[in-house]
mmCIF file of C-alpha atoms in Angstrom:
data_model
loop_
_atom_site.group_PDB
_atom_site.id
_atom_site.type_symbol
_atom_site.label_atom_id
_atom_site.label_comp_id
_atom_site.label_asym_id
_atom_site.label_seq_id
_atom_site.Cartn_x
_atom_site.Cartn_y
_atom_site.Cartn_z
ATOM 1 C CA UNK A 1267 0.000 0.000 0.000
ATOM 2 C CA UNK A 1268 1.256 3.595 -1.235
ATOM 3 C CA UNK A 1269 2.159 5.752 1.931
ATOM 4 C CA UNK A 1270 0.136 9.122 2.332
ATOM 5 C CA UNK A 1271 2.052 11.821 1.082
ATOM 6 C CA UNK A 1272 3.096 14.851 4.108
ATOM 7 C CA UNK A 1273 3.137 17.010 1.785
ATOM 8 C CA UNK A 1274 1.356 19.064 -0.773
ATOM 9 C CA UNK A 1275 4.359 20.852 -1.849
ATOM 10 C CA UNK A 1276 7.128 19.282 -3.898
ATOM 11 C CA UNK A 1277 10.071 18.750 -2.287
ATOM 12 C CA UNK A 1278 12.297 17.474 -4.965
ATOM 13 C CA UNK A 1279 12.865 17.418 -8.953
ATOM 14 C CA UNK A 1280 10.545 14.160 -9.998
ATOM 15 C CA UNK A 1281 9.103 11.277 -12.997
ATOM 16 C CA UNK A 1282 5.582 12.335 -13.827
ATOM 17 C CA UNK A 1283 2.910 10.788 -12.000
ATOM 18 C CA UNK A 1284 0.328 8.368 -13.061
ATOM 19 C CA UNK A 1285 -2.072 10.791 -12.415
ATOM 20 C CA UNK A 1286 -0.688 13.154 -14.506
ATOM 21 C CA UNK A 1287 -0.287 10.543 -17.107
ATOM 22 C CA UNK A 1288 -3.924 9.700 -16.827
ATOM 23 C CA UNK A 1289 -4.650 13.510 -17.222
ATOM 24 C CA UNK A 1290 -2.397 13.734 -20.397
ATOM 25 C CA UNK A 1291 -4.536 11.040 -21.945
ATOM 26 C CA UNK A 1292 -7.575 12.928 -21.833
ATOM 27 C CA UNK A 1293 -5.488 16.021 -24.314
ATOM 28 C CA UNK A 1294 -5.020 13.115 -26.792
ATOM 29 C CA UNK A 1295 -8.787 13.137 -27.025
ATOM 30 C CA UNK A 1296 -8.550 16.703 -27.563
ATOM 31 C CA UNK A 1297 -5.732 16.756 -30.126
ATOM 32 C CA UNK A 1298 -8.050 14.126 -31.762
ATOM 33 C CA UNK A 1299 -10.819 16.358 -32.213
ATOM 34 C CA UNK A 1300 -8.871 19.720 -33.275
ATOM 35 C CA UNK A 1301 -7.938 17.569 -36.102
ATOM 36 C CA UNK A 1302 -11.264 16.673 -36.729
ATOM 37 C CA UNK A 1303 -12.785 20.327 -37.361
ATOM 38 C CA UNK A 1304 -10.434 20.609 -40.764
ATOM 39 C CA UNK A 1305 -11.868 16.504 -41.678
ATOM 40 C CA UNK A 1306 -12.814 16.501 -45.433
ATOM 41 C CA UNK A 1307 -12.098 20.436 -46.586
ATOM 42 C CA UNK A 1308 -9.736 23.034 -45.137
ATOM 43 C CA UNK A 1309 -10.630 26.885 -44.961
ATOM 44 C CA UNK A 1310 -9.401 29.936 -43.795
ATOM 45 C CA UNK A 1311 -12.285 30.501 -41.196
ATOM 46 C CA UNK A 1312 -11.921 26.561 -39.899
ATOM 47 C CA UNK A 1313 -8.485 26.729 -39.703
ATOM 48 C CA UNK A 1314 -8.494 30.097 -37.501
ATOM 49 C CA UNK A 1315 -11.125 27.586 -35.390
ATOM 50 C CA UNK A 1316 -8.505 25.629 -34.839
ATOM 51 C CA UNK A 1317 -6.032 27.615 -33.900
ATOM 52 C CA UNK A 1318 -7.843 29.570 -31.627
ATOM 53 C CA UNK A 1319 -9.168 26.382 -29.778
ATOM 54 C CA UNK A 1320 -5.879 24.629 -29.440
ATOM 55 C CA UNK A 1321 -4.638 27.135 -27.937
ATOM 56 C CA UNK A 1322 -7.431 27.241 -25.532
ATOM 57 C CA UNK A 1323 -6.971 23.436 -24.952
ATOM 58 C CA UNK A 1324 -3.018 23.814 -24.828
ATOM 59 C CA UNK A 1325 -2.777 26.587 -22.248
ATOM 60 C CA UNK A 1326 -5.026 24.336 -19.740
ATOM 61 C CA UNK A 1327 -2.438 21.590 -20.300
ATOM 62 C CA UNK A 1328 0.754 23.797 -19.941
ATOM 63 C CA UNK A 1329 -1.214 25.494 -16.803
ATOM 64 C CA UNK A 1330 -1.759 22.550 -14.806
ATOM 65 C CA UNK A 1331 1.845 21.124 -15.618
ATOM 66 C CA UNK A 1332 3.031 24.414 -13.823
ATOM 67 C CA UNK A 1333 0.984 23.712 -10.678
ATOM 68 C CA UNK A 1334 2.044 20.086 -10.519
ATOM 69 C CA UNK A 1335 5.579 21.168 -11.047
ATOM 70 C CA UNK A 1336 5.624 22.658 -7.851
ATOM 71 C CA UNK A 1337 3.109 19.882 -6.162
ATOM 72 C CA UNK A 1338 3.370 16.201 -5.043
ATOM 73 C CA UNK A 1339 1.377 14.566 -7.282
ATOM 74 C CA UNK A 1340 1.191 11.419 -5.170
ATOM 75 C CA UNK A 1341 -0.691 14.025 -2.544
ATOM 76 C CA UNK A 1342 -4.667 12.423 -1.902
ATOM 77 C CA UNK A 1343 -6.174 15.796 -2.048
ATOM 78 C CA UNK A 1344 -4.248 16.846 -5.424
ATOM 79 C CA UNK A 1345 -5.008 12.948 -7.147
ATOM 80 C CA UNK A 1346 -8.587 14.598 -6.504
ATOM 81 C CA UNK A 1347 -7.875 17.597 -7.789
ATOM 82 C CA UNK A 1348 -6.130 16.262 -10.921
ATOM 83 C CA UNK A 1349 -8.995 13.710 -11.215
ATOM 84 C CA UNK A 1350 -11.825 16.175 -11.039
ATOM 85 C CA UNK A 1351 -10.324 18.190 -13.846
ATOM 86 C CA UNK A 1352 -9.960 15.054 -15.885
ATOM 87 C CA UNK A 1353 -13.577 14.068 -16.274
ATOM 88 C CA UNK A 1354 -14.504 18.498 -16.847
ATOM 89 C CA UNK A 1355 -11.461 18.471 -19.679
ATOM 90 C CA UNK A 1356 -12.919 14.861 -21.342
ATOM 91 C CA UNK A 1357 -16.604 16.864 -21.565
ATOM 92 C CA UNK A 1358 -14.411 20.335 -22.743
ATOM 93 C CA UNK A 1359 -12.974 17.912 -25.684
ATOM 94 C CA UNK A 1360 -16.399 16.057 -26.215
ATOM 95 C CA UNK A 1361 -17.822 19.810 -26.941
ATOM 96 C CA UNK A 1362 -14.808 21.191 -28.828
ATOM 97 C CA UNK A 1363 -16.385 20.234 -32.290
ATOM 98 C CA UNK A 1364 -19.231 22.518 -31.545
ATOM 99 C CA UNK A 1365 -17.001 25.254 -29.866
ATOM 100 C CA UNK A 1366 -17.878 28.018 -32.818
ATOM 101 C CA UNK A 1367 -21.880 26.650 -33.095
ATOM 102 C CA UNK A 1368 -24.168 24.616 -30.550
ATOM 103 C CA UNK A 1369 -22.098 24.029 -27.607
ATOM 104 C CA UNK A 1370 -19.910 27.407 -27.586
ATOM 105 C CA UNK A 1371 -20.634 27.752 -24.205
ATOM 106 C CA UNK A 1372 -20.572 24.577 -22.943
ATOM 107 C CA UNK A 1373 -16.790 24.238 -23.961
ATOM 108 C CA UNK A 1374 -16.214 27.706 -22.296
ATOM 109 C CA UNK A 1375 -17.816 26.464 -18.850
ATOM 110 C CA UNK A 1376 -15.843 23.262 -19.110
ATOM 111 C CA UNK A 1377 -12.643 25.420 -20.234
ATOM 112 C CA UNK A 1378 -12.838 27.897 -17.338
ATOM 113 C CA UNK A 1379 -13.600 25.171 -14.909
ATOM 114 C CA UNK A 1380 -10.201 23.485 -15.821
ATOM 115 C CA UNK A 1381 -8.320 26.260 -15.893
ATOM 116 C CA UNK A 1382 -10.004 27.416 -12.594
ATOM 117 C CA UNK A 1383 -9.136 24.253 -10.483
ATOM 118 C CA UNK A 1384 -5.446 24.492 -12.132
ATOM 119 C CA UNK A 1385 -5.639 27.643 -10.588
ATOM 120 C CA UNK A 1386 -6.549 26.894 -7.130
ATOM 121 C CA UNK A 1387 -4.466 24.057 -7.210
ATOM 122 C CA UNK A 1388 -1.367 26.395 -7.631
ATOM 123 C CA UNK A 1389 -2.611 28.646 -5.428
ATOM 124 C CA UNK A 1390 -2.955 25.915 -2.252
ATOM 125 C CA UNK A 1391 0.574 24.330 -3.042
ATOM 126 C CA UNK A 1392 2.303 28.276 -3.314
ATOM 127 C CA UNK A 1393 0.493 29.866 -0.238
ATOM 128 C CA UNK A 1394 3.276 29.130 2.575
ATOM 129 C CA UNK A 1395 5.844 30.313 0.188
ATOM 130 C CA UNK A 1396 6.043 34.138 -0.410
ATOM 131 C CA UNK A 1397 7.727 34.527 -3.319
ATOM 132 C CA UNK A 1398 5.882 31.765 -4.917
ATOM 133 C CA UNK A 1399 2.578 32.686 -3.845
ATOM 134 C CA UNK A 1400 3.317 36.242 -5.145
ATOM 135 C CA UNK A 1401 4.303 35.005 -8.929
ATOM 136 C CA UNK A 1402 1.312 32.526 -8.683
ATOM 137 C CA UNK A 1403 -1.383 35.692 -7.642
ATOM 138 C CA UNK A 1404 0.099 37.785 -10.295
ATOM 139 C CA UNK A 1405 -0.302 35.501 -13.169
ATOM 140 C CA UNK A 1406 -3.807 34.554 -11.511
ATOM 141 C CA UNK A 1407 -4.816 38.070 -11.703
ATOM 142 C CA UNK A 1408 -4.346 38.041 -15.051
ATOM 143 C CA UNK A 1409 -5.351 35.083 -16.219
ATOM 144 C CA UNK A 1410 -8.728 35.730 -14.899
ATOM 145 C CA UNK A 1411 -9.209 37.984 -17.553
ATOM 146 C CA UNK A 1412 -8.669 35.808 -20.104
ATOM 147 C CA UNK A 1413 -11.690 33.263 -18.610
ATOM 148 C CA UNK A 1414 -14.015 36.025 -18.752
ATOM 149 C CA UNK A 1415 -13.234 36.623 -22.480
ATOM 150 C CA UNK A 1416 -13.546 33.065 -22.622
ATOM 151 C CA UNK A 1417 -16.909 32.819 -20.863
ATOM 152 C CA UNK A 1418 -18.221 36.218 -23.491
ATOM 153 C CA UNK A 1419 -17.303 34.791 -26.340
ATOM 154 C CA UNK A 1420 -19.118 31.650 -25.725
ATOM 155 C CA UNK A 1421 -22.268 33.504 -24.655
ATOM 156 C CA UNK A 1422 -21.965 36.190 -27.591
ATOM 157 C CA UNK A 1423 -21.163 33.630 -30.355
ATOM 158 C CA UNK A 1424 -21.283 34.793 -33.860
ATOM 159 C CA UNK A 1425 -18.185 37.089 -34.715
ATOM 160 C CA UNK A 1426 -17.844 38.667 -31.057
ATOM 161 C CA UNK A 1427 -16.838 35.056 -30.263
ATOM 162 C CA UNK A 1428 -13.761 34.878 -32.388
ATOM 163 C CA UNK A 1429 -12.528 38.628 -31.373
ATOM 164 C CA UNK A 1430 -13.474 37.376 -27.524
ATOM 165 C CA UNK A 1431 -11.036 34.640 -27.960
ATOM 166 C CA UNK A 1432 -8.632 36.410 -29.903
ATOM 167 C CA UNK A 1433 -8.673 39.097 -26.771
ATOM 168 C CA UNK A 1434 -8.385 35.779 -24.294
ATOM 169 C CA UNK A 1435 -5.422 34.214 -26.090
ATOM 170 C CA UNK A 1436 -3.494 37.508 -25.860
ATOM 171 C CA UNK A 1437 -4.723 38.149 -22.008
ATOM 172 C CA UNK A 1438 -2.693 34.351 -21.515
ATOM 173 C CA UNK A 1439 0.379 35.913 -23.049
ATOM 174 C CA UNK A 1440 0.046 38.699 -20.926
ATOM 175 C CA UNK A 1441 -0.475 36.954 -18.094
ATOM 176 C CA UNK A 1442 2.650 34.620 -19.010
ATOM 177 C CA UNK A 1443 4.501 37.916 -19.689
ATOM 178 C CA UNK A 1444 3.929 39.116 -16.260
ATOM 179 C CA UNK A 1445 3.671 36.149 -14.258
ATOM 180 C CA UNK A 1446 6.872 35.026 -15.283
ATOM 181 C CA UNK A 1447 8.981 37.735 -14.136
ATOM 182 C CA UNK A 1448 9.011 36.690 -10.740
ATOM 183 C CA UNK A 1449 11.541 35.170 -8.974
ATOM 184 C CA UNK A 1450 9.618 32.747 -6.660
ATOM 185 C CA UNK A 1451 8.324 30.162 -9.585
ATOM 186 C CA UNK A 1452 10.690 27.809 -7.798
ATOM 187 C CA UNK A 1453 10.315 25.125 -10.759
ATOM 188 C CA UNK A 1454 11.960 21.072 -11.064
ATOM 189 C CA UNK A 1455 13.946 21.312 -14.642
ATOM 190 C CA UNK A 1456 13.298 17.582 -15.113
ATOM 191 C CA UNK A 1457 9.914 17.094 -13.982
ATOM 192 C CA UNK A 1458 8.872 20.211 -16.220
ATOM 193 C CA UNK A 1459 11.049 19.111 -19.411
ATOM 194 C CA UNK A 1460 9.170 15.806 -19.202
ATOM 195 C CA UNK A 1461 6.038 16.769 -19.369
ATOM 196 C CA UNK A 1462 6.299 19.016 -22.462
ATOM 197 C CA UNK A 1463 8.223 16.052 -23.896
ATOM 198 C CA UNK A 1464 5.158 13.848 -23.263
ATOM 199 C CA UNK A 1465 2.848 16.517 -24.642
ATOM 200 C CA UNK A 1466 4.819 16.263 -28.381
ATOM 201 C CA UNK A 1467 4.345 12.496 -27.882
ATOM 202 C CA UNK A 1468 1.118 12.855 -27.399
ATOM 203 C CA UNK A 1469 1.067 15.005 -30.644
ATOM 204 C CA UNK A 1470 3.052 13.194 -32.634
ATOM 205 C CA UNK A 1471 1.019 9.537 -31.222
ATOM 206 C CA UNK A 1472 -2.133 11.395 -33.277
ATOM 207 C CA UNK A 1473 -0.168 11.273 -36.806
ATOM 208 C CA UNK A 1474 0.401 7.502 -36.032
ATOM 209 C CA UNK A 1475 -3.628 7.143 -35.301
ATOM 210 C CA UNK A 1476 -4.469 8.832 -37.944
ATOM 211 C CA UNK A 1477 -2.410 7.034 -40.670
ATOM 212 C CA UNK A 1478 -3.727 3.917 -39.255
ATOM 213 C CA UNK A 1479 -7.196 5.044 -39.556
ATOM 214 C CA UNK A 1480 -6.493 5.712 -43.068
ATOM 215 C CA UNK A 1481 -5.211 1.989 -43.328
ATOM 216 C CA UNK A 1482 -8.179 0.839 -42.054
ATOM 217 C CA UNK A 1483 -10.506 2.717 -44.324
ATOM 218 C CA UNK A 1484 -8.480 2.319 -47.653
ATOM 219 C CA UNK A 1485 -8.800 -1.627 -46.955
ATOM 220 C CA UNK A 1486 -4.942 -2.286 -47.266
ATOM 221 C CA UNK A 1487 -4.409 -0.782 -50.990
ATOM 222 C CA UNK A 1488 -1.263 -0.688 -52.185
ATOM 223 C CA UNK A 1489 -1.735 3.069 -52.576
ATOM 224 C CA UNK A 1490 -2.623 3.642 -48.844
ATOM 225 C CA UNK A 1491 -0.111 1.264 -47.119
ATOM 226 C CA UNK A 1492 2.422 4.018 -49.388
ATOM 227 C CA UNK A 1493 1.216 6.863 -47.874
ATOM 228 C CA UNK A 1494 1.230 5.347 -44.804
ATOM 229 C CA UNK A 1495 4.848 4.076 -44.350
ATOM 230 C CA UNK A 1496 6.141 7.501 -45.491
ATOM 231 C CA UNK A 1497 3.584 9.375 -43.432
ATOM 232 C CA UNK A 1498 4.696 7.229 -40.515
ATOM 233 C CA UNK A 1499 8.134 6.927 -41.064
ATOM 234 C CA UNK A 1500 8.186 10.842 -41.392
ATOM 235 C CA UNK A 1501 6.858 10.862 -38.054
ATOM 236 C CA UNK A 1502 9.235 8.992 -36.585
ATOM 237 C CA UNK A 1503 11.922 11.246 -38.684
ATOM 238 C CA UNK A 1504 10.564 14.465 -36.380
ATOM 239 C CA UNK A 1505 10.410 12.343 -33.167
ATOM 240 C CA UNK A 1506 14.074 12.050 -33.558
ATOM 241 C CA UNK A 1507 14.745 15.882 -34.503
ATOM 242 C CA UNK A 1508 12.658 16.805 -30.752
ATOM 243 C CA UNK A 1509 13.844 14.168 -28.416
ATOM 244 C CA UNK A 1510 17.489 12.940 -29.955
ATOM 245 C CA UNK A 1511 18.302 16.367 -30.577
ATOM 246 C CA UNK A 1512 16.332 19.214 -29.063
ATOM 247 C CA UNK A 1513 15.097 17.563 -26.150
ATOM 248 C CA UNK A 1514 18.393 17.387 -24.533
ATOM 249 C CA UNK A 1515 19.827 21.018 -25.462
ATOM 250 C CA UNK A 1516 16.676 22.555 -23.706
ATOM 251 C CA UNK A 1517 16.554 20.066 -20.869
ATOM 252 C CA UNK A 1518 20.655 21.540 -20.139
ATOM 253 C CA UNK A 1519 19.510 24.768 -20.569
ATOM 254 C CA UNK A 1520 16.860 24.683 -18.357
ATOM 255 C CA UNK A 1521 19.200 23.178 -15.717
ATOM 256 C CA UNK A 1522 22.010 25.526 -15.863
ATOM 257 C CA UNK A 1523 19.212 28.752 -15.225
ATOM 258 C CA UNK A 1524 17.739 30.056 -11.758
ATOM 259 C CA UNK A 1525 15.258 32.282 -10.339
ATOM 260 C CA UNK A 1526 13.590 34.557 -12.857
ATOM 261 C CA UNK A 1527 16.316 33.664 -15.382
ATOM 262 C CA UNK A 1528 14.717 29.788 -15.303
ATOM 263 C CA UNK A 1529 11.034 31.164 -15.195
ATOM 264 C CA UNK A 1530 11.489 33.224 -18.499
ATOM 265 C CA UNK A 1531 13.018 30.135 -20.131
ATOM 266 C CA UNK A 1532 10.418 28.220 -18.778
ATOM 267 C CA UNK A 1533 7.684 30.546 -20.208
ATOM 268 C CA UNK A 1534 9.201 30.993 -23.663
ATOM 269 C CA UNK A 1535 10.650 27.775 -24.757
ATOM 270 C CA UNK A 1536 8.453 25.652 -23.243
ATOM 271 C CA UNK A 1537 4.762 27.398 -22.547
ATOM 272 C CA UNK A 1538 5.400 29.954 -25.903
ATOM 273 C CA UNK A 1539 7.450 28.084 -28.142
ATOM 274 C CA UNK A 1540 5.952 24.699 -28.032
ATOM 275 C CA UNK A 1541 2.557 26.175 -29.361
ATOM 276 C CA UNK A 1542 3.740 26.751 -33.046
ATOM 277 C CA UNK A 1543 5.420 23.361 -32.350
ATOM 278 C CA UNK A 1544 2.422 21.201 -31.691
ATOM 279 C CA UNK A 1545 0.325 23.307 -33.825
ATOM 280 C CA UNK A 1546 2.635 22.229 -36.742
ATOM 281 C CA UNK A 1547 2.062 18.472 -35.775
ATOM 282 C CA UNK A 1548 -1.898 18.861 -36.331
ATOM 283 C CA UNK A 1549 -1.189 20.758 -39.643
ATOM 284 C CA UNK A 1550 0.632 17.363 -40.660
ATOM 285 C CA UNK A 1551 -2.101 15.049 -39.168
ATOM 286 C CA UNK A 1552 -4.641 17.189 -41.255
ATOM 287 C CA UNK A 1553 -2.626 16.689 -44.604
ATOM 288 C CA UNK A 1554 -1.830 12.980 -43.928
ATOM 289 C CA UNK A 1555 -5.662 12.337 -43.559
ATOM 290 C CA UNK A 1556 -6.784 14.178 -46.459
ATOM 291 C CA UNK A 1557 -3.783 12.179 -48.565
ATOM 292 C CA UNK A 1558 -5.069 8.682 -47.305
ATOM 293 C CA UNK A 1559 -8.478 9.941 -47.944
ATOM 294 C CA UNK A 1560 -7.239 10.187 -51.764
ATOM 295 C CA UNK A 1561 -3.696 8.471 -52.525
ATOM 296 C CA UNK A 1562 -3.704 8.883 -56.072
ATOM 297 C CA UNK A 1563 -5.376 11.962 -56.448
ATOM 298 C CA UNK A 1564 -3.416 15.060 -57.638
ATOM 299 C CA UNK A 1565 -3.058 17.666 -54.405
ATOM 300 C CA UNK A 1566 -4.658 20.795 -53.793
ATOM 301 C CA UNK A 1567 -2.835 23.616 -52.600
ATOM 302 C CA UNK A 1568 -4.845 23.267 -49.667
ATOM 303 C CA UNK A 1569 -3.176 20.025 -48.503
ATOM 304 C CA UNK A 1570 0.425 20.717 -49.646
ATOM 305 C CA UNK A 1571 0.710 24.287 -47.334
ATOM 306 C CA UNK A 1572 -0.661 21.936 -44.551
ATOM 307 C CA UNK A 1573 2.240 19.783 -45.118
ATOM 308 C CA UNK A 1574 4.740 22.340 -45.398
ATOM 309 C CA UNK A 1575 3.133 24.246 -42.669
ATOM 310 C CA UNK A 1576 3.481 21.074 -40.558
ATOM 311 C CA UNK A 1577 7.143 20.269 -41.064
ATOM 312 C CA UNK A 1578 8.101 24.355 -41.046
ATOM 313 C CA UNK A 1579 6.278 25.029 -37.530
ATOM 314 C CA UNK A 1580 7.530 22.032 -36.039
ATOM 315 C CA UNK A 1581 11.103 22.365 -37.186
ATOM 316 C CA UNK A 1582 11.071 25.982 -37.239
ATOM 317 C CA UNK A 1583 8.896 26.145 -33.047
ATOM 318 C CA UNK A 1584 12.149 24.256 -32.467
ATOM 319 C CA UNK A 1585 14.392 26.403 -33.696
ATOM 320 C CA UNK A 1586 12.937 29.199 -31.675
ATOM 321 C CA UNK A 1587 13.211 27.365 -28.597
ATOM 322 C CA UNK A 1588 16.968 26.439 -29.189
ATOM 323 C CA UNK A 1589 17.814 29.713 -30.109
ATOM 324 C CA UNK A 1590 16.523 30.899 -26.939
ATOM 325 C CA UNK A 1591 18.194 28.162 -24.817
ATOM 326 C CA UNK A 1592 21.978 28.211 -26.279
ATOM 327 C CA UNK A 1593 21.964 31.626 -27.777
ATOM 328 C CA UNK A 1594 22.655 30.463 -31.037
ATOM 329 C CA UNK A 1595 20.594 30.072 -34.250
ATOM 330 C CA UNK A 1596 20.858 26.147 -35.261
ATOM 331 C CA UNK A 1597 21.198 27.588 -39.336
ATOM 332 C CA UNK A 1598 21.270 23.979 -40.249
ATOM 333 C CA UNK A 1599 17.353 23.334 -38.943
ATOM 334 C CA UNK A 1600 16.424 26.854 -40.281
ATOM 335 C CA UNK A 1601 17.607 26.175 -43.439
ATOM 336 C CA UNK A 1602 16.484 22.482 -43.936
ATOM 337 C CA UNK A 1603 12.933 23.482 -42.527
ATOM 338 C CA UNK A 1604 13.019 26.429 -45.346
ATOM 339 C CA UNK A 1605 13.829 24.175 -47.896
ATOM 340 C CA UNK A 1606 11.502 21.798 -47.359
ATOM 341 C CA UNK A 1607 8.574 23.525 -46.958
ATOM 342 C CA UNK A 1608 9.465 25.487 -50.169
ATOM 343 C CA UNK A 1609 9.783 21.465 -51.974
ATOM 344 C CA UNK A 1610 6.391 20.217 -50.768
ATOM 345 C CA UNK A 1611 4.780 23.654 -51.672
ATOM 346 C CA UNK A 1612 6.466 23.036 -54.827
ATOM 347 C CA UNK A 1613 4.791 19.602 -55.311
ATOM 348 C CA UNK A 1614 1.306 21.248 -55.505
ATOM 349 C CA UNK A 1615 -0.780 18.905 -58.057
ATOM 350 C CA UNK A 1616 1.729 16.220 -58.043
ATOM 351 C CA UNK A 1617 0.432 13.005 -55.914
ATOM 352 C CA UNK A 1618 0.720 12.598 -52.526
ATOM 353 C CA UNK A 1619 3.705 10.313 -52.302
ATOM 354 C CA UNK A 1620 5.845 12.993 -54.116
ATOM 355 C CA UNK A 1621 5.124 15.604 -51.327
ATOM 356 C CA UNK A 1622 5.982 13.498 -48.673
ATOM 357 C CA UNK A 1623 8.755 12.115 -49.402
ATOM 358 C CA UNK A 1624 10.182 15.219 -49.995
ATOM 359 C CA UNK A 1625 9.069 16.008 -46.132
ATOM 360 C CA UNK A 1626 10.804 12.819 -45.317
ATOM 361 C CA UNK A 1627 14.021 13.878 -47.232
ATOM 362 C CA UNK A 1628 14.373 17.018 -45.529
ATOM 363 C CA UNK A 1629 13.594 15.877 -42.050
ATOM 364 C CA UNK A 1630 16.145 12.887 -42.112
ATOM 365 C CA UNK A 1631 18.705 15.158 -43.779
ATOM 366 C CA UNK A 1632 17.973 17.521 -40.444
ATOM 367 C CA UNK A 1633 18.634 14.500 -38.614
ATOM 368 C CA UNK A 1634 22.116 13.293 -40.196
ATOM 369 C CA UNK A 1635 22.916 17.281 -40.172
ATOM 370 C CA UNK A 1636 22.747 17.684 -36.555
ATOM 371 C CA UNK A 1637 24.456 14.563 -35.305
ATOM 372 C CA UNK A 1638 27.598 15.974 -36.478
ATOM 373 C CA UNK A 1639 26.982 19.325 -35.324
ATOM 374 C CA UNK A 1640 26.470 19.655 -31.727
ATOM 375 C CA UNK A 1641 24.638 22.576 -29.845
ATOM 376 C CA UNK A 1642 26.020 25.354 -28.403
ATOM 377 C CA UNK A 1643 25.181 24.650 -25.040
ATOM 378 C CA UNK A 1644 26.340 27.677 -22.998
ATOM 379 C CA UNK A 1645 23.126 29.331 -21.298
ATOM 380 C CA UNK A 1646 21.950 32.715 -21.851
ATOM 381 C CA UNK A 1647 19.430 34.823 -19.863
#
């Protein structure tokens, strides 16, 4: 039988939890269905959808990952917690579909009460530290903002929804700007690498799900099972560019910062940085089910900029990150992420296998590149 925890408050760097685990596995749900709203046709006003609701749906995520940072996870009272905001995120990601029509409001409520009990949760495990409960009231302050824009546009609907939840996603940054500042975030480097590590799994897990959906549907043609192995092996290809590569560079540069110094890093290569990252990833997923959807079929422009999108924002969300961790530009990813996007654009009309293995090209070149050039691993503030 597991001992009672003593503590609320983290004492030491940590592995994730199972319960955190278990909470992760609802936001593969919710990847899932932001990949959904672009299913069968892509537009400009669905694809602002998107983007406007994964960020919703990542800043809970990176939220809560900041309050059980500083927690112990193993705590009973914070299992509830955790719990709790599990089964309100599984109904926000069962009404995210509907999030611009019928159940606008229901996916606010169910936002805002996640967010809310991520909230109180950081606010119980900072409270008998000053400077942490300082930095956690200041980016609380702020952040309540951003709910109530939240909660408007999902009562107003219509256009005053999108320009509520435009104003929302830049109250976050705000708040992010301002909460992390302070000197009294007090975070684990490990614990908090791995959990944005797991996140881009988590990403990267739905292009494996949805090539094998396509699999299922095309009835194993010759066509599909194509588009498949390069869709999956390309995958794999940007697995190796995050966690061989990047992974490590940030995790040192995390290590080797303190106080407000680690914070900022925290906040921009991690909370910031990741966005465009992960974002990228579902712009792949999109294009990889709309190519399984039609092997042979000559591709719109439509599908080919999702492609390149996807392999430029992941590569080039990267590239941001490492340039704020070592101080250095890695010219080799800029350049290889440039090129490629400009060869799949290029590909427009040509069959899907062309495009992607030109995105498979490019990312395994990125990943024989950069095993002979190290990062510059010297940390910056």
């Amino acid at each position: 039988m597991r001992p009672a925890a003593s503590s609320h408050r983290a004492s030491k760097d940590k592995a994730a939890s199972f319960i955190e685990l278990f909470f992760d596995l609802v936001f593969v749900f919710s990847v899932t269905q932001v990949v959904g709203l672009l299913h069968g046709h892509i537009t400009a006003q669905l694809v602002g959808q998107a983007v406007l609701v994964f960020w919703l749906v990542w800043w809970a995520w990176t939220q809560f990952t900041w309050a059980l940072n500083a927690a112990d996870a193993t705590h009973t009272y914070i299992e509830l917690a955790v719990l709790v905001a599990t089964g309100v995120t599984f109904f926000m990601a069962v009404a995210l579909p509907g999030a611009f029509s019928e159940s606008a409001l229901g996916f606010a409520l169910a936002y805002t009460a996640v967010r809310a009990i991520g909230l109180g949760v950081y606010s119980w495990v900072a409270w008998v530290d000053d400077g942490q409960r300082s930095a956690v009231c200041r980016f609380t302050g702020a952040s309540l903002l951003g709910l109530c824009a939240v909660l408007a546009g999902g009562m107003l609907g219509g256009a005053a929804q999108y320009w509520c939840w435009g104003l929302a996603v830049a109250l976050d940054v705000l708040a992010a700007l301002i909460g992390g500042r302070a000197e009294g975030w007090n975070l684990f480097p490990e614990h908090f690498v791995e959990r944005h590590g797991l996140f881009v799994i988590i990403a990267l897990g739905e292009s494996m799900i949805v090539a094998a959906n396509g699999v299922a549907r095309g009835g194993w043609d010759n066509d599909v099972l194509v588009v498949a192995s390069l869709a999956v092996a390309t995958t794999c290809a940007l697995w190796w560019t995050y966690f061989v590569r990047a992974k490590p560079a940030l995790a040192h540069a995390m290590e080797h910062r303190q106080f407000a110094a680690q914070s900022t890093f925290a906040r921009d290569a991690f909370s910031l940085m990741h966005f465009p990252m992960l974002l990228g990833v579902i712009a792949f997923a999109v294009a990889i089910e709309h190519m399984l959807a039609h092997p042979q079929a000559a591709l719109h422009l439509e599908t080919t900029a999702a492609l390149a999108l996807g392999v430029a924002l992941f590569l080039g969300g990267m590239a941001l990150a490492l340039r704020r961790g070592t101080g250095a530009w890695p010219k080799a990813r800029v350049a290889l992420c440039l090129l490629s996007a400009a060869a799949i654009l290029g590909l427009t009309g040509r069959p899907p296998v062309a495009a992607l293995c030109a995105a498979l090209v490019g990312t395994l070149a990125l990943c024989v590149v950069e095993q002979r050039v190290p990062y510059r691993s010297a940390p910056r503030a």
